[in-house]
PDB file of C-alpha atoms in Angstrom:
ATOM      1  CA  MET A 228      -2.531   1.659  15.228  1.00 40.00           C
ATOM      2  CA  ALA A 229       0.120  -0.411  14.197  1.00 42.00           C
ATOM      3  CA  THR A 230      -1.038  -4.063  15.002  1.00 44.00           C
ATOM      4  CA  PHE A 231      -4.865  -2.832  15.590  1.00 43.00           C
ATOM      5  CA  THR A 232      -6.101  -5.228  12.394  1.00 49.00           C
ATOM      6  CA  LEU A 233      -3.732  -7.636  12.956  1.00 48.00           C
ATOM      7  CA  ASN A 234      -5.065  -7.786  16.790  1.00 50.00           C
ATOM      8  CA  ARG A 235      -8.180  -8.012  15.290  1.00 50.00           C
ATOM      9  CA  MET A 236      -7.967 -10.132  13.214  1.00 47.00           C
ATOM     10  CA  HIS A 237      -6.447 -12.468  15.709  1.00 48.00           C
ATOM     11  CA  LEU A 238      -9.073 -11.978  18.381  1.00 50.00           C
ATOM     12  CA  LEU A 239     -11.654 -12.889  16.021  1.00 52.00           C
ATOM     13  CA  CYS A 240      -9.694 -16.049  15.287  1.00 55.00           C
ATOM     14  CA  ARG A 241     -11.961 -19.420  16.602  1.00 54.00           C
ATOM     15  CA  ASN A 242      -9.664 -21.861  15.498  1.00 56.00           C
ATOM     16  CA  THR A 243      -6.210 -23.178  16.438  1.00 57.00           C
ATOM     17  CA  HIS A 244      -4.332 -22.540  13.255  1.00 55.00           C
ATOM     18  CA  CYS A 245      -5.954 -19.242  12.838  1.00 55.00           C
ATOM     19  CA  ARG A 246      -4.910 -18.071  15.934  1.00 56.00           C
ATOM     20  CA  SER A 247      -1.244 -19.106  15.545  1.00 56.00           C
ATOM     21  CA  PHE A 248      -0.840 -17.963  11.462  1.00 52.00           C
ATOM     22  CA  PHE A 249      -2.300 -14.480  12.820  1.00 49.00           C
ATOM     23  CA  ALA A 250       0.188 -14.614  15.863  1.00 53.00           C
ATOM     24  CA  GLY A 251       2.984 -15.280  14.476  1.00 55.00           C
ATOM     25  CA  PHE A 252       2.145 -11.880  12.200  1.00 50.00           C
ATOM     26  CA  ILE A 253       2.080  -9.873  14.852  1.00 50.00           C
ATOM     27  CA  GLN A 254       5.039 -10.768  16.502  1.00 51.00           C
ATOM     28  CA  ARG A 255       6.400 -10.056  13.732  1.00 52.00           C
ATOM     29  CA  ALA A 256       4.917  -6.882  13.566  1.00 49.00           C
ATOM     30  CA  GLN A 257       6.364  -5.926  16.552  1.00 44.00           C
ATOM     31  CA  LEU A 258       9.546  -6.786  16.012  1.00 53.00           C
ATOM     32  CA  SER A 259      10.702  -5.642  12.441  1.00 62.00           C
ATOM     33  CA  THR A 260      13.880  -3.256  12.017  1.00 71.00           C
ATOM     34  CA  LEU A 261      15.639  -2.201   8.385  1.00 72.00           C
ATOM     35  CA  GLU A 262      17.893  -4.911   9.654  1.00 76.00           C
ATOM     36  CA  SER A 263      15.219  -7.673  10.250  1.00 78.00           C
ATOM     37  CA  VAL A 264      14.244  -7.072   6.737  1.00 85.00           C
ATOM     38  CA  ARG A 265      17.586  -6.224   5.498  1.00 83.00           C
ATOM     39  CA  ASN A 266      18.810 -10.213   3.763  1.00 84.00           C
ATOM     40  CA  ASN A 267      14.665 -10.899   2.521  1.00 89.00           C
ATOM     41  CA  GLU A 268      14.872 -12.057  -1.486  1.00 87.00           C
ATOM     42  CA  GLN A 269      11.526 -11.448  -2.475  1.00 94.00           C
ATOM     43  CA  CYS A 270      10.532  -8.717  -0.632  1.00 94.00           C
ATOM     44  CA  LYS A 271      13.130  -5.664  -0.615  1.00 95.00           C
ATOM     45  CA  LEU A 272      13.232  -2.516   2.208  1.00 95.00           C
ATOM     46  CA  GLU A 273      15.196   0.988  -0.056  1.00 94.00           C
ATOM     47  CA  TYR A 274      15.779   4.015   1.558  1.00 95.00           C
ATOM     48  CA  LEU A 275      16.308   6.228  -1.080  1.00 96.00           C
ATOM     49  CA  GLY A 276      18.874   9.205   0.083  1.00 94.00           C
ATOM     50  CA  GLY A 277      20.257  12.291  -1.396  1.00 94.00           C
ATOM     51  CA  GLU A 278      17.186  14.753  -3.372  1.00 93.00           C
ATOM     52  CA  ASN A 279      15.104  11.900  -2.953  1.00 96.00           C
ATOM     53  CA  ASN A 280      16.130  11.244   1.141  1.00 95.00           C
ATOM     54  CA  GLY A 281      12.662  10.835   2.944  1.00 95.00           C
ATOM     55  CA  ILE A 282      11.674   8.272   0.967  1.00 97.00           C
ATOM     56  CA  ALA A 283      11.629   4.343   0.612  1.00 97.00           C
ATOM     57  CA  VAL A 284      10.859   1.594  -1.408  1.00 98.00           C
ATOM     58  CA  ILE A 285       9.741  -1.355  -1.522  1.00 97.00           C
ATOM     59  CA  SER A 286      10.187  -4.021  -4.256  1.00 97.00           C
ATOM     60  CA  MET A 287       8.704  -6.795  -4.835  1.00 97.00           C
ATOM     61  CA  ASN A 288      10.730  -9.484  -6.151  1.00 96.00           C
ATOM     62  CA  ARG A 289      10.195 -12.621  -6.043  1.00 95.00           C
ATOM     63  CA  PRO A 290      10.099 -13.487 -10.402  1.00 95.00           C
ATOM     64  CA  GLU A 291       9.955 -16.963 -10.474  1.00 95.00           C
ATOM     65  CA  ALA A 292       6.489 -16.980  -9.566  1.00 94.00           C
ATOM     66  CA  ARG A 293       5.284 -13.550 -11.215  1.00 94.00           C
ATOM     67  CA  ASN A 294       5.142 -12.115  -7.923  1.00 94.00           C
ATOM     68  CA  ALA A 295       3.326 -14.451  -6.528  1.00 92.00           C
ATOM     69  CA  LEU A 296       1.616 -13.801  -2.574  1.00 91.00           C
ATOM     70  CA  GLY A 297       2.395 -16.739  -1.085  1.00 91.00           C
ATOM     71  CA  LYS A 298       3.690 -16.929   2.595  1.00 90.00           C
ATOM     72  CA  GLN A 299       7.169 -16.454   2.289  1.00 90.00           C
ATOM     73  CA  PHE A 300       6.355 -12.937  -0.123  1.00 93.00           C
ATOM     74  CA  LEU A 301       3.251 -12.227   2.652  1.00 92.00           C
ATOM     75  CA  ARG A 302       5.331 -12.850   5.902  1.00 90.00           C
ATOM     76  CA  GLU A 303       8.409 -10.153   4.395  1.00 93.00           C
ATOM     77  CA  PHE A 304       5.991  -7.631   3.177  1.00 94.00           C
ATOM     78  CA  ALA A 305       4.480  -7.327   6.283  1.00 91.00           C
ATOM     79  CA  ASP A 306       7.947  -7.150   7.564  1.00 92.00           C
ATOM     80  CA  CYS A 307       8.246  -3.987   4.968  1.00 94.00           C
ATOM     81  CA  THR A 308       5.752  -2.058   5.984  1.00 94.00           C
ATOM     82  CA  ASN A 309       5.994  -2.513   9.574  1.00 92.00           C
ATOM     83  CA  VAL A 310       9.344  -0.715   9.646  1.00 93.00           C
ATOM     84  CA  VAL A 311       8.288   1.511   7.304  1.00 94.00           C
ATOM     85  CA  LYS A 312       5.093   2.293   9.763  1.00 93.00           C
ATOM     86  CA  PHE A 313       7.383   3.576  12.660  1.00 89.00           C
ATOM     87  CA  ASP A 314       9.504   5.408  10.774  1.00 90.00           C
ATOM     88  CA  LYS A 315       8.737   9.176  11.326  1.00 86.00           C
ATOM     89  CA  ASN A 316      11.373  10.474   8.959  1.00 85.00           C
ATOM     90  CA  LEU A 317       9.676   8.914   5.958  1.00 93.00           C
ATOM     91  CA  ARG A 318       7.278  11.159   3.751  1.00 95.00           C
ATOM     92  CA  VAL A 319       6.667   8.902   1.414  1.00 97.00           C
ATOM     93  CA  VAL A 320       6.744   4.661   0.204  1.00 98.00           C
ATOM     94  CA  ILE A 321       6.371   3.933  -3.164  1.00 98.00           C
ATOM     95  CA  LEU A 322       5.612  -0.085  -4.110  1.00 98.00           C
ATOM     96  CA  ARG A 323       7.395  -0.895  -7.135  1.00 98.00           C
ATOM     97  CA  SER A 324       8.611  -4.945  -8.320  1.00 98.00           C
ATOM     98  CA  LEU A 325      11.985  -5.370  -9.294  1.00 97.00           C
ATOM     99  CA  VAL A 326      10.455  -7.942 -12.321  1.00 97.00           C
ATOM    100  CA  LYS A 327       9.906  -6.956 -15.761  1.00 96.00           C
ATOM    101  CA  GLY A 328       6.836  -6.556 -16.636  1.00 96.00           C
ATOM    102  CA  VAL A 329       5.078  -8.141 -14.124  1.00 97.00           C
ATOM    103  CA  PHE A 330       3.756  -5.899 -11.316  1.00 98.00           C
ATOM    104  CA  CYS A 331       1.728  -9.003  -9.122  1.00 97.00           C
ATOM    105  CA  ALA A 332       0.297 -11.248 -10.641  1.00 93.00           C
ATOM    106  CA  GLY A 333      -1.624 -12.604  -7.822  1.00 90.00           C
ATOM    107  CA  ALA A 334      -2.371 -15.094  -5.262  1.00 86.00           C
ATOM    108  CA  ASP A 335       0.331 -17.846  -5.456  1.00 88.00           C
ATOM    109  CA  LEU A 336      -2.422 -20.386  -6.804  1.00 85.00           C
ATOM    110  CA  LYS A 337       0.144 -23.829  -6.677  1.00 88.00           C
ATOM    111  CA  GLU A 338       0.725 -22.999  -3.180  1.00 87.00           C
ATOM    112  CA  ARG A 339      -3.285 -22.473  -2.330  1.00 84.00           C
ATOM    113  CA  ALA A 340      -4.160 -25.734  -4.216  1.00 84.00           C
ATOM    114  CA  LYS A 341      -1.715 -27.711  -1.744  1.00 87.00           C
ATOM    115  CA  MET A 342      -3.625 -25.788   1.013  1.00 86.00           C
ATOM    116  CA  THR A 343      -6.969 -27.482   3.423  1.00 86.00           C
ATOM    117  CA  ASN A 344     -10.096 -25.798   3.895  1.00 85.00           C
ATOM    118  CA  GLU A 345      -8.889 -25.217   7.041  1.00 84.00           C
ATOM    119  CA  GLU A 346      -5.718 -23.241   6.409  1.00 84.00           C
ATOM    120  CA  THR A 347      -7.366 -21.314   2.990  1.00 83.00           C
ATOM    121  CA  GLY A 348      -9.218 -19.682   5.089  1.00 82.00           C
ATOM    122  CA  PRO A 349      -6.947 -18.474   7.401  1.00 84.00           C
ATOM    123  CA  PHE A 350      -3.834 -17.218   4.615  1.00 82.00           C
ATOM    124  CA  VAL A 351      -6.598 -15.403   2.766  1.00 83.00           C
ATOM    125  CA  ALA A 352      -7.963 -13.502   6.464  1.00 86.00           C
ATOM    126  CA  GLY A 353      -3.602 -13.183   6.859  1.00 85.00           C
ATOM    127  CA  LEU A 354      -3.721 -11.535   3.224  1.00 86.00           C
ATOM    128  CA  ARG A 355      -6.424  -9.210   3.517  1.00 89.00           C
ATOM    129  CA  ALA A 356      -5.018  -8.169   6.978  1.00 90.00           C
ATOM    130  CA  SER A 357      -1.622  -7.355   5.149  1.00 91.00           C
ATOM    131  CA  VAL A 358      -3.039  -5.276   2.124  1.00 93.00           C
ATOM    132  CA  SER A 359      -5.116  -3.604   4.818  1.00 94.00           C
ATOM    133  CA  GLU A 360      -1.502  -2.895   6.362  1.00 94.00           C
ATOM    134  CA  VAL A 361      -1.173  -0.945   3.847  1.00 96.00           C
ATOM    135  CA  ALA A 362      -4.070   1.746   3.247  1.00 96.00           C
ATOM    136  CA  ASN A 363      -3.373   1.856   7.671  1.00 95.00           C
ATOM    137  CA  LEU A 364       0.667   3.283   7.004  1.00 97.00           C
ATOM    138  CA  PRO A 365       0.371   6.841   7.891  1.00 96.00           C
ATOM    139  CA  MET A 366       2.054   8.538   5.264  1.00 97.00           C
ATOM    140  CA  PRO A 367       1.239   8.869   1.680  1.00 98.00           C
ATOM    141  CA  VAL A 368       2.139   5.300  -0.355  1.00 98.00           C
ATOM    142  CA  VAL A 369       2.452   5.431  -4.389  1.00 98.00           C
ATOM    143  CA  ALA A 370       2.086   2.309  -6.408  1.00 98.00           C
ATOM    144  CA  ALA A 371       3.859   1.813  -9.748  1.00 98.00           C
ATOM    145  CA  ILE A 372       2.411  -0.735 -12.150  1.00 98.00           C
ATOM    146  CA  ASP A 373       4.718  -1.406 -14.020  1.00 98.00           C
ATOM    147  CA  GLY A 374       3.164  -4.353 -15.320  1.00 97.00           C
ATOM    148  CA  PHE A 375       0.240  -7.428 -15.099  1.00 96.00           C
ATOM    149  CA  ALA A 376      -1.435  -6.568 -11.603  1.00 98.00           C
ATOM    150  CA  LEU A 377      -3.445  -9.199 -11.871  1.00 97.00           C
ATOM    151  CA  GLY A 378      -6.244 -10.817  -8.314  1.00 96.00           C
ATOM    152  CA  GLY A 379      -4.624 -10.271  -5.849  1.00 95.00           C
ATOM    153  CA  GLY A 380      -1.764  -7.939  -7.364  1.00 96.00           C
ATOM    154  CA  LEU A 381      -4.210  -5.198  -8.078  1.00 98.00           C
ATOM    155  CA  GLU A 382      -5.960  -5.337  -4.865  1.00 97.00           C
ATOM    156  CA  VAL A 383      -1.904  -4.226  -3.191  1.00 97.00           C
ATOM    157  CA  ALA A 384      -2.095  -2.027  -5.342  1.00 98.00           C
ATOM    158  CA  LEU A 385      -5.945  -0.189  -4.797  1.00 98.00           C
ATOM    159  CA  ALA A 386      -4.828   0.120  -0.833  1.00 98.00           C
ATOM    160  CA  CYS A 387      -2.431   2.749  -1.154  1.00 98.00           C
ATOM    161  CA  ASP A 388      -2.799   6.037  -1.674  1.00 98.00           C
ATOM    162  CA  ILE A 389      -2.052   7.124  -4.987  1.00 98.00           C
ATOM    163  CA  ARG A 390      -1.656   4.948  -8.986  1.00 98.00           C
ATOM    164  CA  VAL A 391       0.600   4.929 -10.972  1.00 98.00           C
ATOM    165  CA  SER A 392       0.332   2.326 -14.499  1.00 98.00           C
ATOM    166  CA  SER A 393       2.745   2.208 -17.418  1.00 98.00           C
ATOM    167  CA  ASP A 394       0.147   2.023 -21.163  1.00 97.00           C
ATOM    168  CA  ASP A 395       1.126  -1.231 -21.473  1.00 96.00           C
ATOM    169  CA  ALA A 396       0.030  -2.556 -18.125  1.00 98.00           C
ATOM    170  CA  LYS A 397      -2.280  -5.449 -17.394  1.00 98.00           C
ATOM    171  CA  MET A 398      -4.963  -4.915 -14.577  1.00 98.00           C
ATOM    172  CA  GLY A 399      -7.732  -6.749 -12.977  1.00 98.00           C
ATOM    173  CA  LEU A 400     -10.187  -8.799 -10.722  1.00 98.00           C
ATOM    174  CA  VAL A 401     -10.398 -11.553 -12.673  1.00 97.00           C
ATOM    175  CA  GLU A 402     -11.546 -13.880  -8.986  1.00 96.00           C
ATOM    176  CA  THR A 403     -14.816 -14.788 -10.472  1.00 97.00           C
ATOM    177  CA  ARG A 404     -12.727 -17.331 -13.547  1.00 96.00           C
ATOM    178  CA  LEU A 405     -11.930 -19.467 -10.339  1.00 93.00           C
ATOM    179  CA  ALA A 406     -15.543 -19.572  -9.211  1.00 96.00           C
ATOM    180  CA  ILE A 407     -14.561 -17.198  -5.982  1.00 94.00           C
ATOM    181  CA  ILE A 408     -14.360 -13.389  -4.831  1.00 95.00           C
ATOM    182  CA  PRO A 409     -11.501 -11.282  -4.692  1.00 95.00           C
ATOM    183  CA  GLY A 410     -10.501 -11.257  -0.890  1.00 91.00           C
ATOM    184  CA  GLY A 411      -8.111  -9.072  -0.399  1.00 92.00           C
ATOM    185  CA  GLY A 412     -10.214  -5.714  -0.309  1.00 95.00           C
ATOM    186  CA  GLY A 413     -11.160  -5.586  -4.097  1.00 96.00           C
ATOM    187  CA  THR A 414     -14.562  -5.124  -3.391  1.00 97.00           C
ATOM    188  CA  GLN A 415     -14.607  -2.139  -1.195  1.00 96.00           C
ATOM    189  CA  ARG A 416     -11.509  -0.582  -2.136  1.00 97.00           C
ATOM    190  CA  LEU A 417     -12.244  -0.068  -5.914  1.00 98.00           C
ATOM    191  CA  ALA A 418     -15.807   0.092  -5.356  1.00 97.00           C
ATOM    192  CA  ARG A 419     -14.883   3.369  -3.988  1.00 96.00           C
ATOM    193  CA  ALA A 420     -12.192   4.493  -6.608  1.00 97.00           C
ATOM    194  CA  ILE A 421     -14.685   4.180  -9.521  1.00 98.00           C
ATOM    195  CA  GLY A 422     -18.408   3.623  -7.604  1.00 97.00           C
ATOM    196  CA  PRO A 423     -19.957  -0.144  -7.749  1.00 97.00           C
ATOM    197  CA  ALA A 424     -22.131  -0.393 -10.821  1.00 98.00           C
ATOM    198  CA  LYS A 425     -18.718   0.464 -12.657  1.00 98.00           C
ATOM    199  CA  ALA A 426     -16.749  -2.010 -10.113  1.00 98.00           C
ATOM    200  CA  LYS A 427     -19.292  -4.540 -10.687  1.00 98.00           C
ATOM    201  CA  GLU A 428     -19.221  -4.448 -14.282  1.00 98.00           C
ATOM    202  CA  LEU A 429     -15.452  -5.322 -14.006  1.00 98.00           C
ATOM    203  CA  ILE A 430     -15.354  -8.127 -11.235  1.00 98.00           C
ATOM    204  CA  PHE A 431     -18.654  -9.746 -12.961  1.00 98.00           C
ATOM    205  CA  ALA A 432     -16.547 -10.063 -16.560  1.00 98.00           C
ATOM    206  CA  ALA A 433     -13.797 -10.977 -14.845  1.00 98.00           C
ATOM    207  CA  ARG A 434     -12.302  -7.473 -17.112  1.00 98.00           C
ATOM    208  CA  VAL A 435      -8.642  -7.107 -18.207  1.00 98.00           C
ATOM    209  CA  PHE A 436      -7.487  -3.817 -18.829  1.00 98.00           C
ATOM    210  CA  ASN A 437      -4.711  -1.791 -19.763  1.00 98.00           C
ATOM    211  CA  GLY A 438      -3.061   1.291 -18.608  1.00 98.00           C
ATOM    212  CA  LYS A 439      -5.323   3.535 -20.258  1.00 97.00           C
ATOM    213  CA  GLU A 440      -8.075   2.357 -19.908  1.00 98.00           C
ATOM    214  CA  ALA A 441      -7.307   1.997 -16.143  1.00 98.00           C
ATOM    215  CA  ALA A 442      -7.145   5.767 -16.199  1.00 98.00           C
ATOM    216  CA  GLU A 443      -9.660   6.756 -18.276  1.00 98.00           C
ATOM    217  CA  MET A 444     -11.959   4.347 -15.900  1.00 98.00           C
ATOM    218  CA  GLY A 445      -9.624   6.243 -13.028  1.00 98.00           C
ATOM    219  CA  VAL A 446      -8.309   3.178 -11.274  1.00 98.00           C
ATOM    220  CA  VAL A 447      -5.389   4.394 -11.672  1.00 98.00           C
ATOM    221  CA  ASN A 448      -4.057   8.503 -11.105  1.00 98.00           C
ATOM    222  CA  HIS A 449      -1.355   8.056 -14.445  1.00 98.00           C
ATOM    223  CA  SER A 450      -0.768   6.694 -16.925  1.00 98.00           C
ATOM    224  CA  VAL A 451       2.813   7.062 -18.594  1.00 98.00           C
ATOM    225  CA  GLU A 452       4.601   5.751 -22.085  1.00 98.00           C
ATOM    226  CA  GLN A 453       6.598   3.238 -20.630  1.00 97.00           C
ATOM    227  CA  ASN A 454       9.893   3.465 -21.449  1.00 97.00           C
ATOM    228  CA  SER A 455      13.500   0.546 -23.037  1.00 96.00           C
ATOM    229  CA  ASP A 456      14.138  -0.239 -18.683  1.00 96.00           C
ATOM    230  CA  GLY A 457      10.236  -1.337 -18.327  1.00 96.00           C
ATOM    231  CA  ASP A 458       9.700   1.369 -15.146  1.00 97.00           C
ATOM    232  CA  ALA A 459       8.068   4.139 -16.858  1.00 98.00           C
ATOM    233  CA  ALA A 460       5.431   3.645 -13.622  1.00 98.00           C
ATOM    234  CA  TYR A 461       8.469   3.882 -11.133  1.00 98.00           C
ATOM    235  CA  GLN A 462      10.367   6.719 -12.049  1.00 98.00           C
ATOM    236  CA  ARG A 463       6.998   9.021 -12.785  1.00 98.00           C
ATOM    237  CA  ALA A 464       5.751   7.856  -9.001  1.00 98.00           C
ATOM    238  CA  LEU A 465       9.094   8.981  -8.489  1.00 98.00           C
ATOM    239  CA  LYS A 466       8.309  12.785  -9.764  1.00 98.00           C
ATOM    240  CA  LEU A 467       5.184  11.868  -7.514  1.00 98.00           C
ATOM    241  CA  GLY A 468       7.220  11.823  -4.184  1.00 98.00           C
ATOM    242  CA  GLN A 469       9.575  14.648  -5.120  1.00 97.00           C
ATOM    243  CA  GLU A 470       6.033  17.280  -5.201  1.00 97.00           C
ATOM    244  CA  ILE A 471       5.474  15.296  -1.707  1.00 97.00           C
ATOM    245  CA  LEU A 472       8.871  15.283   0.112  1.00 96.00           C
ATOM    246  CA  PRO A 473       8.311  19.669   0.761  1.00 95.00           C
ATOM    247  CA  GLN A 474       5.458  19.711   2.890  1.00 95.00           C
ATOM    248  CA  GLY A 475       5.494  19.011   6.341  1.00 94.00           C
ATOM    249  CA  PRO A 476       5.450  15.043   7.735  1.00 94.00           C
ATOM    250  CA  VAL A 477       2.865  15.739   9.933  1.00 95.00           C
ATOM    251  CA  ALA A 478       0.203  17.622   7.794  1.00 95.00           C
ATOM    252  CA  LEU A 479       0.877  14.735   4.980  1.00 96.00           C
ATOM    253  CA  ARG A 480      -0.420  11.748   7.966  1.00 95.00           C
ATOM    254  CA  ALA A 481      -2.620  14.079   9.551  1.00 96.00           C
ATOM    255  CA  ALA A 482      -4.424  14.748   6.027  1.00 97.00           C
ATOM    256  CA  LYS A 483      -4.562  11.231   4.659  1.00 97.00           C
ATOM    257  CA  PHE A 484      -6.398  10.308   8.165  1.00 96.00           C
ATOM    258  CA  ALA A 485      -8.828  13.325   7.936  1.00 97.00           C
ATOM    259  CA  ILE A 486      -9.446  12.070   3.852  1.00 96.00           C
ATOM    260  CA  ASN A 487      -9.522   8.262   5.041  1.00 95.00           C
ATOM    261  CA  ARG A 488     -11.794   7.774   7.130  1.00 95.00           C
ATOM    262  CA  GLY A 489     -14.252  11.067   5.896  1.00 96.00           C
ATOM    263  CA  SER A 490     -14.395   9.865   2.799  1.00 93.00           C
ATOM    264  CA  GLU A 491     -16.418   5.953   4.394  1.00 91.00           C
ATOM    265  CA  VAL A 492     -18.863   8.543   6.451  1.00 95.00           C
ATOM    266  CA  ASP A 493     -21.634  11.087   5.782  1.00 95.00           C
ATOM    267  CA  ILE A 494     -20.585  14.471   5.032  1.00 96.00           C
ATOM    268  CA  ALA A 495     -21.514  16.241   8.609  1.00 96.00           C
ATOM    269  CA  SER A 496     -19.172  12.846  10.386  1.00 95.00           C
ATOM    270  CA  GLY A 497     -16.077  13.574   7.573  1.00 97.00           C
ATOM    271  CA  LEU A 498     -15.835  16.983   8.325  1.00 96.00           C
ATOM    272  CA  SER A 499     -15.762  16.297  12.425  1.00 96.00           C
ATOM    273  CA  PHE A 500     -12.163  14.216  11.421  1.00 95.00           C
ATOM    274  CA  GLU A 501     -11.181  16.931   9.598  1.00 96.00           C
ATOM    275  CA  GLU A 502     -11.573  18.999  12.770  1.00 96.00           C
ATOM    276  CA  ALA A 503      -9.595  15.534  14.342  1.00 96.00           C
ATOM    277  CA  GLY A 504      -6.521  15.952  12.102  1.00 96.00           C
ATOM    278  CA  TYR A 505      -6.525  19.739  12.944  1.00 95.00           C
ATOM    279  CA  SER A 506      -5.741  19.743  16.132  1.00 95.00           C
ATOM    280  CA  GLN A 507      -2.386  17.568  15.122  1.00 93.00           C
ATOM    281  CA  VAL A 508      -1.022  19.677  13.603  1.00 95.00           C
ATOM    282  CA  ILE A 509      -1.969  23.216  15.837  1.00 95.00           C
ATOM    283  CA  ASN A 510       1.092  22.595  18.305  1.00 95.00           C
ATOM    284  CA  THR A 511       3.849  20.882  16.109  1.00 95.00           C
ATOM    285  CA  LYS A 512       7.355  22.844  15.641  1.00 95.00           C
ATOM    286  CA  ASP A 513       5.993  22.379  12.009  1.00 95.00           C
ATOM    287  CA  ARG A 514       3.391  24.778  11.437  1.00 95.00           C
ATOM    288  CA  LEU A 515       5.162  27.395  13.032  1.00 96.00           C
ATOM    289  CA  GLU A 516       8.132  26.797  11.217  1.00 95.00           C
ATOM    290  CA  GLY A 517       5.184  27.023   7.771  1.00 95.00           C
ATOM    291  CA  LEU A 518       4.711  30.696   9.107  1.00 95.00           C
ATOM    292  CA  SER A 519       8.115  31.618   9.592  1.00 96.00           C
ATOM    293  CA  ALA A 520       9.482  30.440   5.723  1.00 95.00           C
ATOM    294  CA  PHE A 521       6.391  31.981   4.471  1.00 96.00           C
ATOM    295  CA  LYS A 522       7.082  35.447   6.393  1.00 96.00           C
ATOM    296  CA  GLU A 523       9.918  35.646   5.663  1.00 96.00           C
ATOM    297  CA  LYS A 524      10.458  34.456   1.621  1.00 95.00           C
ATOM    298  CA  ARG A 525      12.592  31.448   2.222  1.00 95.00           C
ATOM    299  CA  PRO A 526      11.437  27.576   1.584  1.00 93.00           C
ATOM    300  CA  PRO A 527      10.593  25.885   5.136  1.00 94.00           C
ATOM    301  CA  ARG A 528      12.470  23.235   6.750  1.00 93.00           C
ATOM    302  CA  PHE A 529      10.341  21.245   8.118  1.00 93.00           C
ATOM    303  CA  SER A 530      11.698  18.117  11.021  1.00 89.00           C
ATOM    304  CA  GLY A 531       7.658  16.316  11.710  1.00 89.00           C
ATOM    305  CA  GLU A 532       7.610  17.464  14.611  1.00 90.00           C
TER     306      GLU A 532
END
């Protein structure tokens, strides 16, 4: 599944601009390594150590544009997601911003204004594919929203498995103000998160809401009081990551697969996905280790095998 979404989009492209755009994304997906993203400027990747070993943090860092989703940003973002996708030692990925008061302000409208109609379509398709790559990461992904998450910024967060926001964060899918619609999966993921009727209200009205309201509606899992450092959501996300870390990594990936695929179909088909996910853990060393640890009354030592 490494480049499945990008490959599919590449095959569906009907013009030279579109095909060349996705060809570049696919090539980077195949070549991305931790070393290759070390010099990233706008999207950084860090592997945590100590008690947080097994957690990777993708940090958005484009302060002059409030982390707007421009071409360079999306290239670096795609490189980071492709590095973590292949790392079986990772158990949690946290997506955060290093820009105080901002998660992601959405599309880079200054850059978008300079695009021709032929360029705009492939670019938005690339943005949508990049967001879907986040949703397709095999391990749990937590979004730490410590500031504005508007338009495409909220769409990126919606692609994550769990969302934590500060109470003063501002969120919204506001594209209808510009006579367009959310193009990075927002119409689909918001409706699945809070129901079609509420999603329609928020999108039709281009409503902006705060972190507390987001938690009440189910847009985020948790809303926490902001601290003086402006990273309260990130600190809460770290605690969530620490809760997830001790669990079996193969089981985490299988559970995510079963929930994601099962939530899109009827219950009978969903149970088939659960069965498929369970079959992935039966023959693992981790399952036997879990049983041994339970019998011996000790913490398990999972290896991801």
